Short mmCIF file of C-alpha atoms and ligand atoms in Angstrom, two decimals:
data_model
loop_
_atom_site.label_atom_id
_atom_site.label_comp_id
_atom_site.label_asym_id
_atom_site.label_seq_id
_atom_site.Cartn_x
_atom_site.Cartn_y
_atom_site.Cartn_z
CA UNK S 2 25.38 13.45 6.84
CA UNK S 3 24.60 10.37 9.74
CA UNK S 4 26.40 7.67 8.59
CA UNK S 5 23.03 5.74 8.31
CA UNK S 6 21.27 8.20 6.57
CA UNK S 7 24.53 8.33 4.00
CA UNK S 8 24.43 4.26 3.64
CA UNK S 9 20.68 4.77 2.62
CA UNK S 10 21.34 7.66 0.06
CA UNK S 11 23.91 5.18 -1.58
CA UNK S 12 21.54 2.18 -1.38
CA UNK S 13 19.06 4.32 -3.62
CA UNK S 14 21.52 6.49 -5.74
CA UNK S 15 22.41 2.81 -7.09
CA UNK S 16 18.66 0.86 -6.82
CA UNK S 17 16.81 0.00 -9.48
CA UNK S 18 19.60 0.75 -12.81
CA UNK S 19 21.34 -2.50 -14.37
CA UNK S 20 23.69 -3.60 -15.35
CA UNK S 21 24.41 -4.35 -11.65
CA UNK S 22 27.52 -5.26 -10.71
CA UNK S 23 28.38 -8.87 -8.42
CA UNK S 24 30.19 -5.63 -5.91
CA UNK S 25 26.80 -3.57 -5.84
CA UNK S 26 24.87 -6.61 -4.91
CA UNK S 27 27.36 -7.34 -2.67
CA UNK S 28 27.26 -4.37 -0.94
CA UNK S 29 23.76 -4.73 -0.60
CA UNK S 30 24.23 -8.02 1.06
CA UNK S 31 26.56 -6.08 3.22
CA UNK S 32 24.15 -3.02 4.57
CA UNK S 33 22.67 -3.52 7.79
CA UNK S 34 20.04 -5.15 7.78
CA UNK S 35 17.32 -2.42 8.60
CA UNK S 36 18.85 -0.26 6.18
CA UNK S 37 18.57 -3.30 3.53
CA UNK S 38 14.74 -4.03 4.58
CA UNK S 39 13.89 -0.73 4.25
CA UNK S 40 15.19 -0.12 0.83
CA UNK S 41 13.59 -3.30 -0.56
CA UNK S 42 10.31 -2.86 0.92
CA UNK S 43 10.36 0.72 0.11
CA UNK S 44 11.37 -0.31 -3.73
CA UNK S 45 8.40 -3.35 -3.75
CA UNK S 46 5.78 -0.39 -2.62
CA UNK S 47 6.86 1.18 -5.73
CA UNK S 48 5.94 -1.46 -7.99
CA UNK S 49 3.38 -3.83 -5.93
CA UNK S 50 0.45 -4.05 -3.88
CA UNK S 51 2.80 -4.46 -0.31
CA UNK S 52 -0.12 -7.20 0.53
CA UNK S 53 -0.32 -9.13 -2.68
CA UNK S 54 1.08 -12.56 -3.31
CA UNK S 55 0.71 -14.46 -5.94
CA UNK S 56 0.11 -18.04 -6.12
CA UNK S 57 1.79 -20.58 -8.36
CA UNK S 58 0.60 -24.53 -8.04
CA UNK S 59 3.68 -26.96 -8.98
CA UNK S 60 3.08 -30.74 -10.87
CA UNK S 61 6.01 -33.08 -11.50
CA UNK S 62 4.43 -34.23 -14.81
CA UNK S 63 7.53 -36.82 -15.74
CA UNK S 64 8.99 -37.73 -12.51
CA UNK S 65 12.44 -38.91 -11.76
CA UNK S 66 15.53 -41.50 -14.13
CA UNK S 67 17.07 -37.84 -15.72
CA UNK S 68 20.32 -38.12 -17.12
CA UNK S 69 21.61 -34.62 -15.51
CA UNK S 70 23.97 -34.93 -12.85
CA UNK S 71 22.53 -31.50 -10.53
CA UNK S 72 23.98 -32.14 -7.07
CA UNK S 73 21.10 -31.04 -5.58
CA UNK S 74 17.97 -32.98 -7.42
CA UNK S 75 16.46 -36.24 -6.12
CA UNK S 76 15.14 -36.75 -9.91
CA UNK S 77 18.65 -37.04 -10.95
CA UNK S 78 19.79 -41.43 -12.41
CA UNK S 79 23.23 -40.66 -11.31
CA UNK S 80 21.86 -39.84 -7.04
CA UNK S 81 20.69 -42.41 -4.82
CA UNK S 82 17.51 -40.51 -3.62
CA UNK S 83 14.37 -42.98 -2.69
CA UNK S 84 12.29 -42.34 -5.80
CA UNK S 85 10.64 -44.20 -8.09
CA UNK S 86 10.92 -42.97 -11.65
CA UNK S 87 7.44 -42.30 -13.78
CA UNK S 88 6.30 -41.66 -17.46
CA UNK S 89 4.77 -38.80 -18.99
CA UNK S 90 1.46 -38.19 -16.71
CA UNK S 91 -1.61 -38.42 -19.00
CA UNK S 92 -3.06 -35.15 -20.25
CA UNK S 93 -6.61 -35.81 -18.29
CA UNK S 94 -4.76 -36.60 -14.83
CA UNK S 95 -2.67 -33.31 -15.73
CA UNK S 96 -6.07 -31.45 -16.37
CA UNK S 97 -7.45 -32.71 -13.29
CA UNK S 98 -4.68 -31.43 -11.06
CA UNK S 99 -4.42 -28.43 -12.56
CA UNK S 100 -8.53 -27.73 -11.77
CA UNK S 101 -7.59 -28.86 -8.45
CA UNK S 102 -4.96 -25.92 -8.05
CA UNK S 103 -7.41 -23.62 -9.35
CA UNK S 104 -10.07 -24.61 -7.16
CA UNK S 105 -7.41 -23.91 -4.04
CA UNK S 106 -6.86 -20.81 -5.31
CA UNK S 107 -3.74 -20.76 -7.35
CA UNK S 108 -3.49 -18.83 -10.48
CA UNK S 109 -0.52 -20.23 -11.80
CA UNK S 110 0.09 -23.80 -13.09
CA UNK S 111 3.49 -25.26 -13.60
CA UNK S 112 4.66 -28.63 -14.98
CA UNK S 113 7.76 -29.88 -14.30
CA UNK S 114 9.47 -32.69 -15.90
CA UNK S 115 12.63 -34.17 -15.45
CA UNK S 116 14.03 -34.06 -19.03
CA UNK S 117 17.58 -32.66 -19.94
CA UNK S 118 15.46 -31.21 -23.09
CA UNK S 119 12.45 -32.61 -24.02
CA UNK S 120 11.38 -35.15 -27.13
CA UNK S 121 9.31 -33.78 -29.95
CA UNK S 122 7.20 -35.78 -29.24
CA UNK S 123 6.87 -35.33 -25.65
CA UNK S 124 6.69 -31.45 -26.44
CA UNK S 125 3.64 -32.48 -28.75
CA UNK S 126 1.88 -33.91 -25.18
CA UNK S 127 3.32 -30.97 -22.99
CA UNK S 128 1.53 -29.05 -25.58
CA UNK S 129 -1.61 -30.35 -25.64
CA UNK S 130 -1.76 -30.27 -21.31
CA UNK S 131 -0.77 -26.76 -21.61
CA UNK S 132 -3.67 -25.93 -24.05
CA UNK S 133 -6.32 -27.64 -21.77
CA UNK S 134 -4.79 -26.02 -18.28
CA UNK S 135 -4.85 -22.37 -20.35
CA UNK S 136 -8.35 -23.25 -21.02
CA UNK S 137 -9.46 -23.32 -17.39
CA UNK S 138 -8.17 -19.84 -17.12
CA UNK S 139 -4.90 -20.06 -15.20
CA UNK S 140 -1.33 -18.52 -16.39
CA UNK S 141 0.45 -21.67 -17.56
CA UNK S 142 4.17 -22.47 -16.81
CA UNK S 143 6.05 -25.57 -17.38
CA UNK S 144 10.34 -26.39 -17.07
CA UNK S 145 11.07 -28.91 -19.28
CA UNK S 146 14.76 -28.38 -19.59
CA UNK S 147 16.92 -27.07 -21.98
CA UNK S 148 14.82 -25.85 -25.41
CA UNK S 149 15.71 -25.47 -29.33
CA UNK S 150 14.07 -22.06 -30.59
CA UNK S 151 11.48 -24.34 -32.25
CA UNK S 152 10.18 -25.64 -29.23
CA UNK S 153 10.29 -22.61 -27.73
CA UNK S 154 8.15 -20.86 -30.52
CA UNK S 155 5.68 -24.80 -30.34
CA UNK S 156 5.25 -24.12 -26.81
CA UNK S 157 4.74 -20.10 -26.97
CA UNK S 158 1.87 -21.25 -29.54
CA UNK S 159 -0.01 -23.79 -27.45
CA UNK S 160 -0.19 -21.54 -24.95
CA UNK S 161 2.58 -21.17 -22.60
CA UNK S 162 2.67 -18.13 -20.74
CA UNK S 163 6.31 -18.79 -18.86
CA UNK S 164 9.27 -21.44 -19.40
CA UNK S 165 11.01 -21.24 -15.82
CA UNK S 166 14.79 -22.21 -16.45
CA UNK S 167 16.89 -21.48 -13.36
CA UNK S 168 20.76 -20.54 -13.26
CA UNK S 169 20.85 -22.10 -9.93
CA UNK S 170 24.21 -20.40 -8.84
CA UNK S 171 26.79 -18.07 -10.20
CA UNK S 172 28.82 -18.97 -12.91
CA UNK S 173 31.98 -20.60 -11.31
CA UNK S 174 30.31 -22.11 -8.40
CA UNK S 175 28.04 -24.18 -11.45
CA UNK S 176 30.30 -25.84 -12.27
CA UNK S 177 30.96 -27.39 -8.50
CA UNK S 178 27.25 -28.71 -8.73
CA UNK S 179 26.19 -29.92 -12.59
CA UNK S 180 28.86 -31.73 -14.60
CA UNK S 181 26.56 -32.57 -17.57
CA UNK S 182 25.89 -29.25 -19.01
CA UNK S 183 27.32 -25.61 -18.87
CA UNK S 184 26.24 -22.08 -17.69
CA UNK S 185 26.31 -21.18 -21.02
CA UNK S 186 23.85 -23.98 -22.62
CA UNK S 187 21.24 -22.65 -19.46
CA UNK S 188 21.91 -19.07 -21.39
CA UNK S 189 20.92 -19.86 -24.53
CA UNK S 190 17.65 -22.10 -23.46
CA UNK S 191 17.24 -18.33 -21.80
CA UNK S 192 17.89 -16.91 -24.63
CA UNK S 193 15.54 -19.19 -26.77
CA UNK S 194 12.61 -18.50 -24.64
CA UNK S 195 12.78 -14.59 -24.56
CA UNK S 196 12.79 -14.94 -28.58
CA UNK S 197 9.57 -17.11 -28.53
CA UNK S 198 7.78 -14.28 -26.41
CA UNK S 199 7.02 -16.30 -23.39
CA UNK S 200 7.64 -14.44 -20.40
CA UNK S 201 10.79 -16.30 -18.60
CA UNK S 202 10.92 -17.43 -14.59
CA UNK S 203 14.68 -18.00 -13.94
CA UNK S 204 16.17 -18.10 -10.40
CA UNK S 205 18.27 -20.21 -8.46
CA UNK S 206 18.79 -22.23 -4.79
CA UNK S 207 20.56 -21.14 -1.99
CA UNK S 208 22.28 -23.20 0.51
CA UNK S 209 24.65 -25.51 -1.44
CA UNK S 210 27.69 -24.35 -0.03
CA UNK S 211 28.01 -21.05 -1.84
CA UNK S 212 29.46 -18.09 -1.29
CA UNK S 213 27.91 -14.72 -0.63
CA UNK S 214 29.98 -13.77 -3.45
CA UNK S 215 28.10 -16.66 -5.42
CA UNK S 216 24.80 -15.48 -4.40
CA UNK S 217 26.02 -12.02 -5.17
CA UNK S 218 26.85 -12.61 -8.39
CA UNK S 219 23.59 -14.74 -9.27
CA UNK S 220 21.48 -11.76 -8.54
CA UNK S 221 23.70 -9.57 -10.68
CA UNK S 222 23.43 -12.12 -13.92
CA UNK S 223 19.31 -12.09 -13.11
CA UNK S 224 19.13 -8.49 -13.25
CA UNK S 225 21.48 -7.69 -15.85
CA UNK S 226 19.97 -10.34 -18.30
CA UNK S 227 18.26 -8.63 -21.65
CA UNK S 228 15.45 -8.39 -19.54
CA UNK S 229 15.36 -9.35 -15.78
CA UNK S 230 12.82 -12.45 -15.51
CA UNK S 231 9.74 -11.72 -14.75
CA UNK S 232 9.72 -14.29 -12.14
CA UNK S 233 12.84 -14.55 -9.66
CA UNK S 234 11.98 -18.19 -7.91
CA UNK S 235 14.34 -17.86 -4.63
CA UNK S 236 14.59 -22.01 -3.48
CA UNK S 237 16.28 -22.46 -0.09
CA UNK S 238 17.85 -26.07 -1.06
CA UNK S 239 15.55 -29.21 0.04
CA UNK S 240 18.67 -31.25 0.69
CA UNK S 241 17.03 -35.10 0.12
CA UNK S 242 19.17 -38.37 1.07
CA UNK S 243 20.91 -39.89 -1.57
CA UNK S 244 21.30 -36.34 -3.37
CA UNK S 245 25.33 -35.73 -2.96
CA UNK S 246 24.01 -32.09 -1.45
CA UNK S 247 22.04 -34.56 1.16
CA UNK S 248 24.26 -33.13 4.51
CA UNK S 249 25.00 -29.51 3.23
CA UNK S 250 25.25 -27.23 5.75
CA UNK S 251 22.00 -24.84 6.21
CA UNK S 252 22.39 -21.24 5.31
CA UNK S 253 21.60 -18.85 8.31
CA UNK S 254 18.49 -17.06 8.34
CA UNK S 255 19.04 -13.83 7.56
CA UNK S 256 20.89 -14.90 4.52
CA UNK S 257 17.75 -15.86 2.63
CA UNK S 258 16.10 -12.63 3.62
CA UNK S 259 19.04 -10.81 2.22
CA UNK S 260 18.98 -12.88 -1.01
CA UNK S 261 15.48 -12.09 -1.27
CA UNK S 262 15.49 -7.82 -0.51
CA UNK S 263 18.75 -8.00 -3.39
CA UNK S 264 16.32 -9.52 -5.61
CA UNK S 265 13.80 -6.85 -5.49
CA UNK S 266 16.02 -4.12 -5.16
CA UNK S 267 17.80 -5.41 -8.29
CA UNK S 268 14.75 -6.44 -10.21
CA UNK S 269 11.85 -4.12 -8.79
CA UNK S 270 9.09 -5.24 -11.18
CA UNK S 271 9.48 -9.10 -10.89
CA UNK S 272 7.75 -11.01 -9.52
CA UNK S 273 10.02 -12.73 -6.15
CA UNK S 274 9.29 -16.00 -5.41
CA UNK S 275 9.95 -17.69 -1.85
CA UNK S 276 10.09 -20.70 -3.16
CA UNK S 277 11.39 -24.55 -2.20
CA UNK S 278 12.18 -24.82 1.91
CA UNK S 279 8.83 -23.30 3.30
CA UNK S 280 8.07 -26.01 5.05
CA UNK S 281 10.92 -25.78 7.64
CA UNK S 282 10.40 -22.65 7.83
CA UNK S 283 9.10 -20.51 11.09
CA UNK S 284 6.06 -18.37 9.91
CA UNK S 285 8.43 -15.07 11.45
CA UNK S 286 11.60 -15.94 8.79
CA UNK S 287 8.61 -16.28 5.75
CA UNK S 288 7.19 -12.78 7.07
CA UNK S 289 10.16 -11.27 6.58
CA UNK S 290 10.83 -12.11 3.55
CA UNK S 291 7.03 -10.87 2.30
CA UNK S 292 8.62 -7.74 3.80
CA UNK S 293 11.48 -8.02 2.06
CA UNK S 294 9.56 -7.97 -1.31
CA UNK S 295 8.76 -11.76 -1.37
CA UNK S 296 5.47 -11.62 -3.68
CA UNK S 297 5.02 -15.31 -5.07
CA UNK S 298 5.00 -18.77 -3.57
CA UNK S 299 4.46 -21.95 -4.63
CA UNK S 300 1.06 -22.92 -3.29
CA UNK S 301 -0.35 -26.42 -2.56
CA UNK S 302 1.05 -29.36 -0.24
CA UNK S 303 3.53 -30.78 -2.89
CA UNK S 304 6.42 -29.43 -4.73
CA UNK S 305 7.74 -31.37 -7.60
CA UNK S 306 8.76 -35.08 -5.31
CA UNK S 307 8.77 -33.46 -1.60
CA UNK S 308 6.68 -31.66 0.49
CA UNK S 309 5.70 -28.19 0.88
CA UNK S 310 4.50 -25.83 3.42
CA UNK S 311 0.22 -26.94 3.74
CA UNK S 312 -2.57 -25.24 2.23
CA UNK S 313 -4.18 -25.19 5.05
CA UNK S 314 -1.17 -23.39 6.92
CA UNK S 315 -0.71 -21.03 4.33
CA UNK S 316 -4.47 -19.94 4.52
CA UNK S 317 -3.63 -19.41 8.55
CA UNK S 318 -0.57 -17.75 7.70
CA UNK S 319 -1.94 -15.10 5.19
CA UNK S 320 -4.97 -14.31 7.33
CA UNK S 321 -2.78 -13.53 10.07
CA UNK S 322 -0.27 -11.11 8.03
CA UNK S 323 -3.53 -9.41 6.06
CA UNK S 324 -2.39 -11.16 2.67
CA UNK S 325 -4.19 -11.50 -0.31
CA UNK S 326 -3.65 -13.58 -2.95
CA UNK S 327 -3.37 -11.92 -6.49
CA UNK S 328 -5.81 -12.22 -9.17
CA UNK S 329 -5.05 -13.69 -12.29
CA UNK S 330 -3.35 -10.93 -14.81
CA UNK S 331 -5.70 -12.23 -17.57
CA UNK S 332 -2.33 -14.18 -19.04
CA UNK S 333 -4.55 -17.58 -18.75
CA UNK S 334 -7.51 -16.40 -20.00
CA UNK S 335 -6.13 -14.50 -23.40
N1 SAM B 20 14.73 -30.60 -15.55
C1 SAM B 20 14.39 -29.26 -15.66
C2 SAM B 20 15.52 -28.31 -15.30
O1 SAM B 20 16.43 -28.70 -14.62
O2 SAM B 20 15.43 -27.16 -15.71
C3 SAM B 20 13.17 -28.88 -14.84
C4 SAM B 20 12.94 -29.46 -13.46
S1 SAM B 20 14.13 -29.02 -12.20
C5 SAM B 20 13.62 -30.07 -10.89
C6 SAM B 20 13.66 -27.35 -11.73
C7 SAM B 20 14.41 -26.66 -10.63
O3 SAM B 20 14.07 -27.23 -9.38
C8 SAM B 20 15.91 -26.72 -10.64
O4 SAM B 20 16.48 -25.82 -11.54
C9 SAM B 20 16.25 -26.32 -9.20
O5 SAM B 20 16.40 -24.92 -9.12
C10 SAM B 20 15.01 -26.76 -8.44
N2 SAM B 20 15.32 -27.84 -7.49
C11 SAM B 20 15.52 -29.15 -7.77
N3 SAM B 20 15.81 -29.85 -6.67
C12 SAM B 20 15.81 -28.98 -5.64
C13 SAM B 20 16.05 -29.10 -4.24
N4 SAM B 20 16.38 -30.26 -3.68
N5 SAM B 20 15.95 -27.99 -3.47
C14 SAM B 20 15.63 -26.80 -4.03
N6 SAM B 20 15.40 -26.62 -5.35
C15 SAM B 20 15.50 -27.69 -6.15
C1 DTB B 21 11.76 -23.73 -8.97
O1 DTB B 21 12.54 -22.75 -8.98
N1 DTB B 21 11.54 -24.50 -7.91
C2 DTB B 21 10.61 -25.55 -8.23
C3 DTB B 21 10.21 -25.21 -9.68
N2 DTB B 21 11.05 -24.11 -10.01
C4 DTB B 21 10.14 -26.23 -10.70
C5 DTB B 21 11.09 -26.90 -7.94
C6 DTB B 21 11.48 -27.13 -6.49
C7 DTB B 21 11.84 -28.55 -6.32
C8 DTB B 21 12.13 -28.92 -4.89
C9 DTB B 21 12.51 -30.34 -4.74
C10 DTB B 21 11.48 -31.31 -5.17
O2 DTB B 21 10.30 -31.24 -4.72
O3 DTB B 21 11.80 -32.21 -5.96
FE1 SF4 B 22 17.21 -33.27 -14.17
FE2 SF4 B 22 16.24 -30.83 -13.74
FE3 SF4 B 22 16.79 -32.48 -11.68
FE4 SF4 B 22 18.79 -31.44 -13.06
S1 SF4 B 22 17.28 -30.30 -11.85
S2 SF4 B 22 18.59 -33.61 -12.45
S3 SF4 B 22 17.92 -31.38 -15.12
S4 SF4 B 22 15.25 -32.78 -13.23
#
C-alpha cells in the first residue's frame, strides 16, 4: 500500500475507540497534516452538521481577588494583572446580560466566577441566576470552581445544564502552573458533576510552555474520562501583564489546529470549542480549525476580563464560510 494511503488506514483503524493512549494522540499530532485534516473532518461529518457552530455567551459573574495561584489567570490575588476585583453580580444585572446574549444569538449562557469553590451561600445566588437565565430558554453553564457532590446535585436542580471544569494541561506539566490545588482535586470536582447528571465542559489552554507530549496527553485524559465531556473548550492562552505566563512564548499555528483535529478524532461526538485567543487570530487559522472539527465558540465581545473576537466580525466571518449557528438542543427550555 502508498505510504499515505497506509498512514490513513492506521489513523482510522485507531479513531474513535478509548481509552486512547498519550502515544496514539501523539501520533496523531505527528501525521501530516493533510492526512490529520482529513481524518478529523471526515470523523466531525460523521457526527455533525460540517456547517454548524454553536454559540456559547461568557459572564464573569464574581470578578477577580481568588486565592488560586493559576499561572495563567489575571483573576488570580497572588498576579499583578490590572484588575479591579468585584462582588457577586446581582441576579437582575445577570438576567439582563444573559437576554442580551440571547438576543445576539447565543444559545448558551455561562457564568464564571472566580471562586476556588464556591460558598453555600453564594451557590444559593448562582442558583437562583441560573433558574431565571434557564427560563429565557438558553442551555445554562456556569464554572464556579471546585464542587462538593451536594452542590453539584443544588446546582443540577436549579437548572444547570453544564459545570465546565478544565484540566488545563496534562498531569505533570500542572503542577508547573497551579501550586494551590492538585490534578487530582480537578478529578473529583469532575467526578462530582458527572454524578449530579449535568453534562460536563472540561478542556484546557494551550500555549504555556507545554510540550506536545503535554498536549498529547491532555487529549488522552479528555477522551478516556468515564465519559469524554461533552464540551472540549480548546483556549489558546490570553497571556495578560502581571500574570507570571504574561511573556510566554506563542505556540505556532498549526499547533492549535492539530490540538483541535486530536480533539475530534478522540472525542467525535463533543462538542469542540475554539475558545480564548480569537481575537488575534487571522480569519484563515479560525477556518481551519472549523475544518478541523471546531464546532463551538464563545460568542459576544467579552470573555470573562479581556476581549474577544467582535460580534460583528463573527457575523462577517460566518457569512463568508456558509456557517450557521446551531439551534438550541431544547436543554434550556426543558
Ligand atoms: N475559578 C474557576 C476555575 O478555575 O475553574 C472558574 C473560572 S476560570 C477563569 C475558567 C478557565 O478559564 C480556566 O480553567 C482556564 O482554562 C481559562 N482561562 C483563565 N485565564 C485564561 C487565559 N489568560 N487564557 C486562556 N484561558 C484562560
Ligand atoms: C473556558 O475554557 N474558557 C473560558 C471559560 N471556559 C470560562 C474563560 C477564558 C478566559 C480568558 C481570559 C479572561 O477573559 O479572563
Ligand atoms: Fe481562580 Fe479560576 Fe483564575 Fe484559577 S483560573 S485563579 S481558580 S479564577
Amino acid at each position: 500500500m502508498p505510504m499515505i494511503q497506509s498512514l490513513q488506514s492506521e489513523l482510522h483503524d485507531n479513531a474513535e475507540t478509548p481509552p486512547w493512549t498519550a502515544a496514539q494522540v501523539q501520533a496523531l499530532f505527528e501525521a501530516p497534516f493533510n492526512d490529520l485534516l482529513f481524518q478529523a473532518q471526515s470523523v466531525h461529518r460523521e457526527h455533525f452538521d460540517p456547517n454548524q457552530v454553536q454559540l456559547s455567551a461568557l459572564l464573569s459573574i464574581k470578578t477577580g481577588g481568588c486565592p488560586e495561584d493559576c499561572g495563567y489567570c489575571p483573576q488570580s490575588a497572588h498576579h499583578a494583572a490590572d484588575l479591579e476585583a468585584g462582588k457577586l453580580m446581582d441576579t437582575a444585572d445577570i438576567i439582563a446580560a444573559a437576554r442580551e446574549a440571547k438576543a445576539a444569538g447565543a444559545t448558551r449562557f455561562c457564568m464564571g466566577a472566580a471562586w476556588r469553590s464556591p460558598r453555600d451561600s453564594d451557590l444559593s445566588r448562582v442558583m437562583e441566576a441560573v433558574a431565571a437565565v434557564k427560563a429565557l430558554g438558553l442551555e445554562t453553564c456556569a464554572t464556579l470552581g471546585m464542587l462538593t457532590a451536594g452542590q453539584a446535585r443544588r446546582l443540577k436542580a436549579s437548572g444547570l445544564d453544564y459545570y465546565n471544569h478544565n484540566l488545563d494541561t496534562s498531569a505533570d506539566y500542572y503542577r508547573e502552573i497551579i501550586t494551590t490545588r492538585s490534578y487530582q482535586d480537578r478529578l473529583d470536582t469532575l467526578e462530582q458533576v458527572r454524578g449530579s447528571g449535568m453534562q460536563l465542559c472540561c478542556g484546557g489552554i494551550i500555549g504555556m510552555g507545554e510540550s506536545r507530549v503535554d498536549r498529547a496527553t491532555l487529549i488522552a485524559t479528555l477522551a478516556n474520562l468515564p465519559e469524554p465531556p461533552q464540551s472540549v473548550p480548546v483556549n489558546m492562552l490570553v497571556p495578560v501583564p502581571g500574570t507570571p505566563l504574561q511573556d510566554a512564548a506563542a505556540v505556532e499555528p498549526f499547533e492549535l489546529v492539530r490540538t483541535i483535529a486530536a480533539a475530534r478524532i478522540t472525542m467525535p461526538a463533543s462538542h469542540v470549542r475554539l475558545s480564548a485567543g480569537r481575537s488575534g487570530m487571522p480569519d484563515e487559522l479560525q477556518a481551519l480549525c472549523f475544518f478541523a472539527g471546531a464546532n463551538s465558540i464563545f460568542y459576544g465581545d467579552r470573555l470573562l476580563t479581556t476581549g474577544n473576537a467582535s460580534v460583528d466580525h463573527d457575523r462577517e466571518l460566518f457569512a463568508r464560510l456558509g456557517l450557521r449557528p446551531e439551534r438550541a438542543s431544547g436543554a434550556g427550555s426543558g
